[in-house]
Amino acid sequence: MSKVLVSDPIDQAGIDILSQVATVDVKTGLKPAELVAIIGEYDALMIRSGTRVTEEIIEAGTQLKIIGRAGVGVDNVDVPTATRKGIVVVNSPEGNTIAAAEHTLAMMLSLSRHIPDANTSLKKGEWDRKTFVGAEIYKKTLGVVGLGKIGSHVAHVAKAMGMKLLAYDPFISTERAEQIGCHLVDLDLLFQQADYITLHIPKTPETTNLINAKTLGKMKPTTRIINCARGGIIDELALADAIKNGKIAGAALDVFQSEPLGDSPLRSLGKEIILTPHLGASTTEAQVNVSIDVAEQIRDVLLGLPARSAVNIPGLGPDIIEELKPYMQLAETLGNLVGQLAGGRIETLNVKLQGDLATNKSQPLVVAALKGLLYQALRERVNYVNATIEAKERGIRVIETRDASARDYAGSLHLEATGTLGTHSVTGALLGEKEIHLTDVDGFPINVPPSKYMLFTLHRDMPGIIGKLGSLLGSFNVNIASMQVGRKIVRGDAVMALSIDDPLPDGILEEIKQVSGIRDAYTVTL
Ligand SMILES: NC(=O)c1ccc[n+]([C@@H]2O[C@H](COP(=O)([O-])OP(=O)(O)OC[C@H]3O[C@@H](n4cnc5c(N)ncnc54)[C@H](O)[C@@H]3O)[C@@H](O)[C@H]2O)c1
Ligand SMILES: O=C(O)[C@H](O)COP(=O)(O)O
């Protein structure tokens, strides 16, 4: 039975799902060295933001197949190392969207009306109605930085509360922004005009310290900033300084450069600042959502099925997986076959997506073809996660082309591999919903289903060849299950595809190549 380690507090709903297929150990609060010491026993690791999954931990996780982040941000996971090791990294992109958006709105209103400090004052026995005079958000301008899932929901609710909306997101179209009721502007204008600025972007090299002394200097003295996205997007010392010196009116922060927040000048500011300990996703509903979402994906991967939200398998969403599943198998089989026909070191793989497959949605088939191509070299170590990187590291150039006009089959796939020993090509299609058929080998038309053990010959199409080959195989007790010849012209060159019941015994391939009229022969195990 597989073993799953849960190293952060996760809702029981997900643990129940995992327990159906695996032994689940919940061990929270482990020190990095303790995690390194035990991770080698586990097939899957389930985390929230509390566990930093470093290169050292991933290297020690020799059995790891999947890291599941019960939440959105995977910045606490060394995704490049996981990808290199073929470990799927999944998250829950939508499970806590509403929770984080509502926390943002709660922060904005609390900050405007000084609710946390008024509450503390009253609980201390005071009745102070002067200190806590606030500001309205109605008709004020909200600047949304990052108009993705959370930013859009915040904008939607803020609009209903009568706010004017500006947004900055270089990856969102003007039409999309306008649909949400936002006017897309550049960042400088947003900084200059917004009364409230809310951040909903990932932490990347471009967004690190986006709010700094210089950008704070562009804002109005009445501006308030809310950050429920990621620590490190704001330079905390510059922010504390700007608030202390009245350059801006205040801030509400849920996330920090270093968590838990240690000694910080932010702690000593008054009612102008609200701090919460990374509570954006901490609602009962969100924790159930993310726990179930990620546990289901871990379960599926442990059962050999694809994950619906893998961050390191681009383009393989749930709808795509369903549609492409039989074609993924076709691509993998063809990749494996053409790799064995070409032999030696492969330098180039041409992948031609034909007919109905000639769309952008078919890109995962290229990854599947590479996985098949690399199978002989890497066996189970190659998967959809690392196939592209492994190919790149081996210097394999991948050329992808599309031909929607190729209509022999609804959709077909043509692979051509060039290596140190020459060039070979195969084409395949599906018959019915999922029966794989080879329809062409090295330019010769055939129509055979692939089988585990196959023999291909390139020979002259002349009487007697098939008989000679049959006798030779018979003398070695090799049983032929099926045989087909593909030729372009009568008595020209031809290809023979044989399915055989057992692997060819050693040495027989060389004897086959000596048969008069046979120019070359290849044995393949699929
Ligand atoms: N506080 C919490 O507990 C909590 C909970 C959930 C998510 N988050 C964080 O909130 C953030 C947003 O999450 P989401 O689910 O909305 O993500 P999302 O991917 O749906 O949206 C992010 C948006 O940021 C935009 N973006 C990327 N780089 C940008 C840049 N340089 N400038 C402007 N826009 C840029 C993208 O185009 C995208 O539209 C993430 O950082 C996530 O980790 C925090
Ligand atoms: O990226 C996220 O999903 C949030 O930061 C939530 O983090 P958490 O799971 O540690 O609450």
CSV table of C-alpha atoms in Angstrom, one decimal, residues 53 58 65 72 96 103 128 189 194 233 236 253 292 312-313 316 335 384 398 405 418 421 479 485-486:
chain,number,residue,atom,x,y,z
A,53,VAL,CA,9.7,21.6,0.3
A,58,ILE,CA,12.9,16.3,-2.7
A,65,LYS,CA,5.4,10.6,-6.9
A,72,VAL,CA,-2.9,28.0,-4.3
A,96,ASN,CA,-9.9,29.1,-1.4
A,103,HIS,CA,-10.6,38.2,3.9
A,128,ASP,CA,-13.7,56.1,22.9
A,189,LEU,CA,-1.5,55.7,-12.7
A,194,ALA,CA,-6.2,54.7,-6.0
A,233,ILE,CA,5.7,41.9,-2.7
A,236,GLU,CA,8.0,46.0,4.9
A,253,LEU,CA,-1.4,42.7,5.7
A,292,ILE,CA,-10.8,17.3,-0.9
A,312,ASN,CA,4.2,21.2,-13.7
A,313,ILE,CA,2.3,19.5,-16.5
A,316,LEU,CA,-3.2,18.9,-19.0
A,335,GLY,CA,7.2,7.5,-29.6
A,384,TYR,CA,4.6,13.4,-18.3
A,398,VAL,CA,11.5,18.7,-30.9
A,405,SER,CA,-5.8,18.9,-44.1
A,418,THR,CA,16.4,11.2,-36.6
A,421,LEU,CA,21.8,5.7,-37.0
A,479,ASN,CA,5.4,-18.1,-33.5
A,485,VAL,CA,3.3,-6.1,-46.0
A,486,GLY,CA,3.1,-2.5,-47.0
